[in-house]
PDB file of C-alpha atoms in Angstrom:
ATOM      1  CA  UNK A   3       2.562  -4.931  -9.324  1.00  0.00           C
ATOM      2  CA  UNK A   4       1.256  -3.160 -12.776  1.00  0.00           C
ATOM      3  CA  UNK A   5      -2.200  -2.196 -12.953  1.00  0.00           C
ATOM      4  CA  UNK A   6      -2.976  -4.788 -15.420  1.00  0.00           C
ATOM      5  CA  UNK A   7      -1.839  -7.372 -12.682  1.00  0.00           C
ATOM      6  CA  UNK A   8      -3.930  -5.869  -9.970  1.00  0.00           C
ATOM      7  CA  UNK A   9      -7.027  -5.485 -12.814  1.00  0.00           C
ATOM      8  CA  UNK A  10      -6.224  -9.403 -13.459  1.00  0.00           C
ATOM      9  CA  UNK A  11      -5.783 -10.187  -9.578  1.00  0.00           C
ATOM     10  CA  UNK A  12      -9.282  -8.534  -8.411  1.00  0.00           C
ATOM     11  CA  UNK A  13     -11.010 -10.327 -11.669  1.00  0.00           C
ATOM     12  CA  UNK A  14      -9.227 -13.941 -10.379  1.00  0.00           C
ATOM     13  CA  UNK A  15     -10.583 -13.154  -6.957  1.00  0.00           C
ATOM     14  CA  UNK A  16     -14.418 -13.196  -8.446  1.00  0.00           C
ATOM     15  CA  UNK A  17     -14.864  -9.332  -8.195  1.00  0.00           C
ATOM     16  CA  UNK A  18     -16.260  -7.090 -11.256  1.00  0.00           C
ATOM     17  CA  UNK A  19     -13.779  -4.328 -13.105  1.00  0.00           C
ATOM     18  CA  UNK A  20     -15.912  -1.191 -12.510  1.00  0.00           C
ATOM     19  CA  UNK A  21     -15.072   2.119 -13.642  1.00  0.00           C
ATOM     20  CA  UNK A  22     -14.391   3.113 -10.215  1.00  0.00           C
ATOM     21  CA  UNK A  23     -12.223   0.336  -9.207  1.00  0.00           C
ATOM     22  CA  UNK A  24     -10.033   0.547 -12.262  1.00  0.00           C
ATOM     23  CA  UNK A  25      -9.596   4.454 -11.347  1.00  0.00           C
ATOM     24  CA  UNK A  26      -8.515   3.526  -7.578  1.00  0.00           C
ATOM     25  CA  UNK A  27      -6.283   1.005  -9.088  1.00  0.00           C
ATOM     26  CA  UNK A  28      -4.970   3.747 -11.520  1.00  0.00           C
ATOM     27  CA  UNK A  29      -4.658   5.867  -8.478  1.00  0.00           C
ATOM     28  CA  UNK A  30      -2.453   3.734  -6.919  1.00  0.00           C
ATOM     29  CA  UNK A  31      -0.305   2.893  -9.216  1.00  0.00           C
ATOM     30  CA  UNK A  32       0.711   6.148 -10.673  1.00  0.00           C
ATOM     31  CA  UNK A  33       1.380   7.437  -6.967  1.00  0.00           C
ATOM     32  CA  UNK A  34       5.317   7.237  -5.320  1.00  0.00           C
ATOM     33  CA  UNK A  35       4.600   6.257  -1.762  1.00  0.00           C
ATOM     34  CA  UNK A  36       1.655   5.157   0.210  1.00  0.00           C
ATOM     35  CA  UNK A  37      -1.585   7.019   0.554  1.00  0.00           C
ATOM     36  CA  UNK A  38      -4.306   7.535   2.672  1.00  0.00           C
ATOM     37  CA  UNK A  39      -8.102   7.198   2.155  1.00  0.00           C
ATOM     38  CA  UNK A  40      -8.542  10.568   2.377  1.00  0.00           C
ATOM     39  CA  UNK A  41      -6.235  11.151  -0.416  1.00  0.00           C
ATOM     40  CA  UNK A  42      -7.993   8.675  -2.422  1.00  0.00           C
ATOM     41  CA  UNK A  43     -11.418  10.373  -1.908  1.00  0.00           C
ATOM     42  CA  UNK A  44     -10.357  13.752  -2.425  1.00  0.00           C
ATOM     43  CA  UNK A  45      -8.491  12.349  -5.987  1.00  0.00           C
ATOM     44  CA  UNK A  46     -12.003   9.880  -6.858  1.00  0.00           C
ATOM     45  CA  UNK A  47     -14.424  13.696  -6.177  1.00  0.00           C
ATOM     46  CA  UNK A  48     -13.263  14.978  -9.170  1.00  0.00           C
ATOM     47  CA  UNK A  49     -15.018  12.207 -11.154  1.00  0.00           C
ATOM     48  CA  UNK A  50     -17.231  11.006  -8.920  1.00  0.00           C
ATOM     49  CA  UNK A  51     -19.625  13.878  -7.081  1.00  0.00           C
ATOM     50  CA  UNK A  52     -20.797  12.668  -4.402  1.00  0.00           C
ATOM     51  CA  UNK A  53     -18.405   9.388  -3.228  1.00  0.00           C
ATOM     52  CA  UNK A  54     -18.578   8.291  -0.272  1.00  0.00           C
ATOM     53  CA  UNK A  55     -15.921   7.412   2.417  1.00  0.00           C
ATOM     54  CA  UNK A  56     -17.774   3.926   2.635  1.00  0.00           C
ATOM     55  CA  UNK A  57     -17.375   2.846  -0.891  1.00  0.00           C
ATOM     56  CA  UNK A  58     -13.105   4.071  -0.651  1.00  0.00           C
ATOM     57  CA  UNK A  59     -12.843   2.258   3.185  1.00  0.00           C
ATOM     58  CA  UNK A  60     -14.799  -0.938   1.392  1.00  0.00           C
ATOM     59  CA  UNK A  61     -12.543  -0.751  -1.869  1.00  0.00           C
ATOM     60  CA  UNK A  62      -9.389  -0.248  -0.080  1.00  0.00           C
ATOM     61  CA  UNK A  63      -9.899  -3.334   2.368  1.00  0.00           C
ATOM     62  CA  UNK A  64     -10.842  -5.304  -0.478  1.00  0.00           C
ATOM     63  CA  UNK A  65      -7.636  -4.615  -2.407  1.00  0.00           C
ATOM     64  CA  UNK A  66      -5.652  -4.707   0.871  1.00  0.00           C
ATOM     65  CA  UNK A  67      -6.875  -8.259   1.211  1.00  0.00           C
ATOM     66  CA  UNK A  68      -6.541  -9.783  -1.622  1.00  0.00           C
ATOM     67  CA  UNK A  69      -2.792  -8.434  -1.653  1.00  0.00           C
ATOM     68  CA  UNK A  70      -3.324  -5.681  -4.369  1.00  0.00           C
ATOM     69  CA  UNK A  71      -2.430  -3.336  -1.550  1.00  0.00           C
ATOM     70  CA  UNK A  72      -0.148  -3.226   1.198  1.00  0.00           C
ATOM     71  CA  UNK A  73      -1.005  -1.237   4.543  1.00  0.00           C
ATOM     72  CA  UNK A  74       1.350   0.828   7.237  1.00  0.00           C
ATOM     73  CA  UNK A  75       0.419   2.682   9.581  1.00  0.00           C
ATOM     74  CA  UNK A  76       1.859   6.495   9.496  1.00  0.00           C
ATOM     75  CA  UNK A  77       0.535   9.027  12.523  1.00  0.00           C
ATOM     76  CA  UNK A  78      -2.196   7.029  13.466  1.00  0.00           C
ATOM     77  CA  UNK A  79      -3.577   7.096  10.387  1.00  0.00           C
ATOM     78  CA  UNK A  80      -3.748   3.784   8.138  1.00  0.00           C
ATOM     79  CA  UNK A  81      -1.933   4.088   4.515  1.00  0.00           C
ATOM     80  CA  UNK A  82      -1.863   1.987   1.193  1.00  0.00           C
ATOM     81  CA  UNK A  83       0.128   1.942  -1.909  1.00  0.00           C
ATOM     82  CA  UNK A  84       0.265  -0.800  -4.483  1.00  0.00           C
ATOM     83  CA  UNK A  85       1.879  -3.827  -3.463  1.00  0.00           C
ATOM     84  CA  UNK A  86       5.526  -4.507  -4.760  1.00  0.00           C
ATOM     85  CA  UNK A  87       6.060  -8.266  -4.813  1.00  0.00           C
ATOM     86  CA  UNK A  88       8.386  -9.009  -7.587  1.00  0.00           C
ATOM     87  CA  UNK A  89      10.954  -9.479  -5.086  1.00  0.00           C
ATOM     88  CA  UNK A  90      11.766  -9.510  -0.839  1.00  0.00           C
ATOM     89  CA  UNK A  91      12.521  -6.085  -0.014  1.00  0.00           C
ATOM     90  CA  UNK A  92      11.596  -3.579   2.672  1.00  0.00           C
ATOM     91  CA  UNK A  93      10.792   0.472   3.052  1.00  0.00           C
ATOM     92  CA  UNK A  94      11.968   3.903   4.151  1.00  0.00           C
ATOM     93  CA  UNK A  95       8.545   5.954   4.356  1.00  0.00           C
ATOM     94  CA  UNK A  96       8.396   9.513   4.872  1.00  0.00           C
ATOM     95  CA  UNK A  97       6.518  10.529   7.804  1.00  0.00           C
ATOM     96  CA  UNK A  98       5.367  13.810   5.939  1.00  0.00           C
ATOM     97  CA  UNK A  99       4.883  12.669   1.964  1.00  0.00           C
ATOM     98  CA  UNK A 100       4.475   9.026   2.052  1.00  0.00           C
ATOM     99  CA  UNK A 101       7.005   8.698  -0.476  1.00  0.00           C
ATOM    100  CA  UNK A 102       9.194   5.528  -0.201  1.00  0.00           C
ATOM    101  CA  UNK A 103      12.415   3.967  -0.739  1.00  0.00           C
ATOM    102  CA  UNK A 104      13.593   0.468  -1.118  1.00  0.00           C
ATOM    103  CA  UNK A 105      15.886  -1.397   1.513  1.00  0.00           C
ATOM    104  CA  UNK A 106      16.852  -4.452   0.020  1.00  0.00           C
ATOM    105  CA  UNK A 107      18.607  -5.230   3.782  1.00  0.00           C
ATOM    106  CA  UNK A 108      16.606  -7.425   5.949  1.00  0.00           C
ATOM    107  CA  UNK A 109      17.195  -8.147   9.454  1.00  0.00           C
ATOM    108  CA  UNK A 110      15.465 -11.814   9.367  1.00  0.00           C
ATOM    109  CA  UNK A 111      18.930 -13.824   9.330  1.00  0.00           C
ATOM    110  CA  UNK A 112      19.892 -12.582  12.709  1.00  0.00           C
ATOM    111  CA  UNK A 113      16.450 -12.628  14.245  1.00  0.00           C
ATOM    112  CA  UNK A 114      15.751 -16.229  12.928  1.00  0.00           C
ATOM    113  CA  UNK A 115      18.896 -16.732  14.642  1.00  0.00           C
ATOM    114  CA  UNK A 116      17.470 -15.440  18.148  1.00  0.00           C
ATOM    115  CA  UNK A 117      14.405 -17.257  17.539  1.00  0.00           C
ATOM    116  CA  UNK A 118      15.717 -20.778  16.742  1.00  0.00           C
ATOM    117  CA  UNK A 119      12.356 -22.731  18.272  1.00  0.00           C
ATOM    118  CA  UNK A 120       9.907 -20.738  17.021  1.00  0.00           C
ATOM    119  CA  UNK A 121       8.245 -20.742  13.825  1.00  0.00           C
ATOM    120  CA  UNK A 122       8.138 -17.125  11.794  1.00  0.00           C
ATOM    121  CA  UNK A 123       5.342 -16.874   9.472  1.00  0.00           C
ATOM    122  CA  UNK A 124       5.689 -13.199   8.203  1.00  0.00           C
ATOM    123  CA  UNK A 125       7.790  -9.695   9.012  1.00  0.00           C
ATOM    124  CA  UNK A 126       7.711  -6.420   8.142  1.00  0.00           C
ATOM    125  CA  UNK A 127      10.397  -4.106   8.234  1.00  0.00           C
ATOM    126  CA  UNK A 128      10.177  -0.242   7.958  1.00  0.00           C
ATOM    127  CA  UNK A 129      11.984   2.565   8.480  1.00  0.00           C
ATOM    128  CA  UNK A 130      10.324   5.495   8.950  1.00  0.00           C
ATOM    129  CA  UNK A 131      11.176   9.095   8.903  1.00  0.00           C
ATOM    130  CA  UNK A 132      12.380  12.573   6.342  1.00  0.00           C
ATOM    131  CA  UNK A 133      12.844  12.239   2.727  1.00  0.00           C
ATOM    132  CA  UNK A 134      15.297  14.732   1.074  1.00  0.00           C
ATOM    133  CA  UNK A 135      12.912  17.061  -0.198  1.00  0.00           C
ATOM    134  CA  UNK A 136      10.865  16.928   3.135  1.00  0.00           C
ATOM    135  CA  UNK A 137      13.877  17.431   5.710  1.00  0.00           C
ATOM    136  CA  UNK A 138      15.203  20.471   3.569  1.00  0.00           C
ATOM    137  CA  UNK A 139      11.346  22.133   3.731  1.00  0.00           C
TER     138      UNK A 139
END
């Protein structure tokens, strides 16, 4: 997803364009991996004085459920990044940058296989560890 799309996806949804949301969205979708809300804060300060971690918590579940973001969970700590859906696919994440890389494998065929009377509705799939540039640092 472009920015444009997640600009046109929040205004579908009924929500306003602010300043503020455009600039998370902007955010977002100039960064290589996922995020976390402190990230986002310390990024929106610059701009903003005086943000709070309210308005970036309330913005990011907003986006995250509407589908303009996606959500993992890294250390305990809940991350975001711009959601990818032009097609199925699935992530490496570095534990230490965030940064990601696509797996187009996807385990489903042999676990629908294993779950033959049940009915799937979603999945997930990550892999999680080093990045290049993080395992030689």
């Amino acid at each position: 997803m472009n920015l444009n799309d997640a600009i046109k996806k929040l205004t579908d949804h009924g929500y306003k364009t602010t300043g503020k949301r455009k600039d998370i969205l902007t955010y977002f979708a100039e960064s290589d991996g996922y995020r976390t809300a402190k990230d986002l804060l310390q990024h929106l300060e610059a701009t903003y004085e005086g943000i709070s971690i309210d308005t970036v918590y309330r913005n990011l579940h907003l986006y995250d459920e509407i589908g303009i973001l996606e959500t993992t969970e890294l250390n305990g700590e809940k991350h975001f990044r711009i959601n990818c859906t032009h097609h199925h696919h699935h992530h490496f994440i570095c534990k230490d940058c965030g940064k990601t890389k696509e797996i187009s494998v996807c385990p489903m065929d042999e676990v629908e296989s294993s779950l033959a009377n049940y009915v799937i509705e979603d999945h997930k799939f990550e892999i999680y560890g080093l990045c290049p540039r993080c395992k030689t640092a």
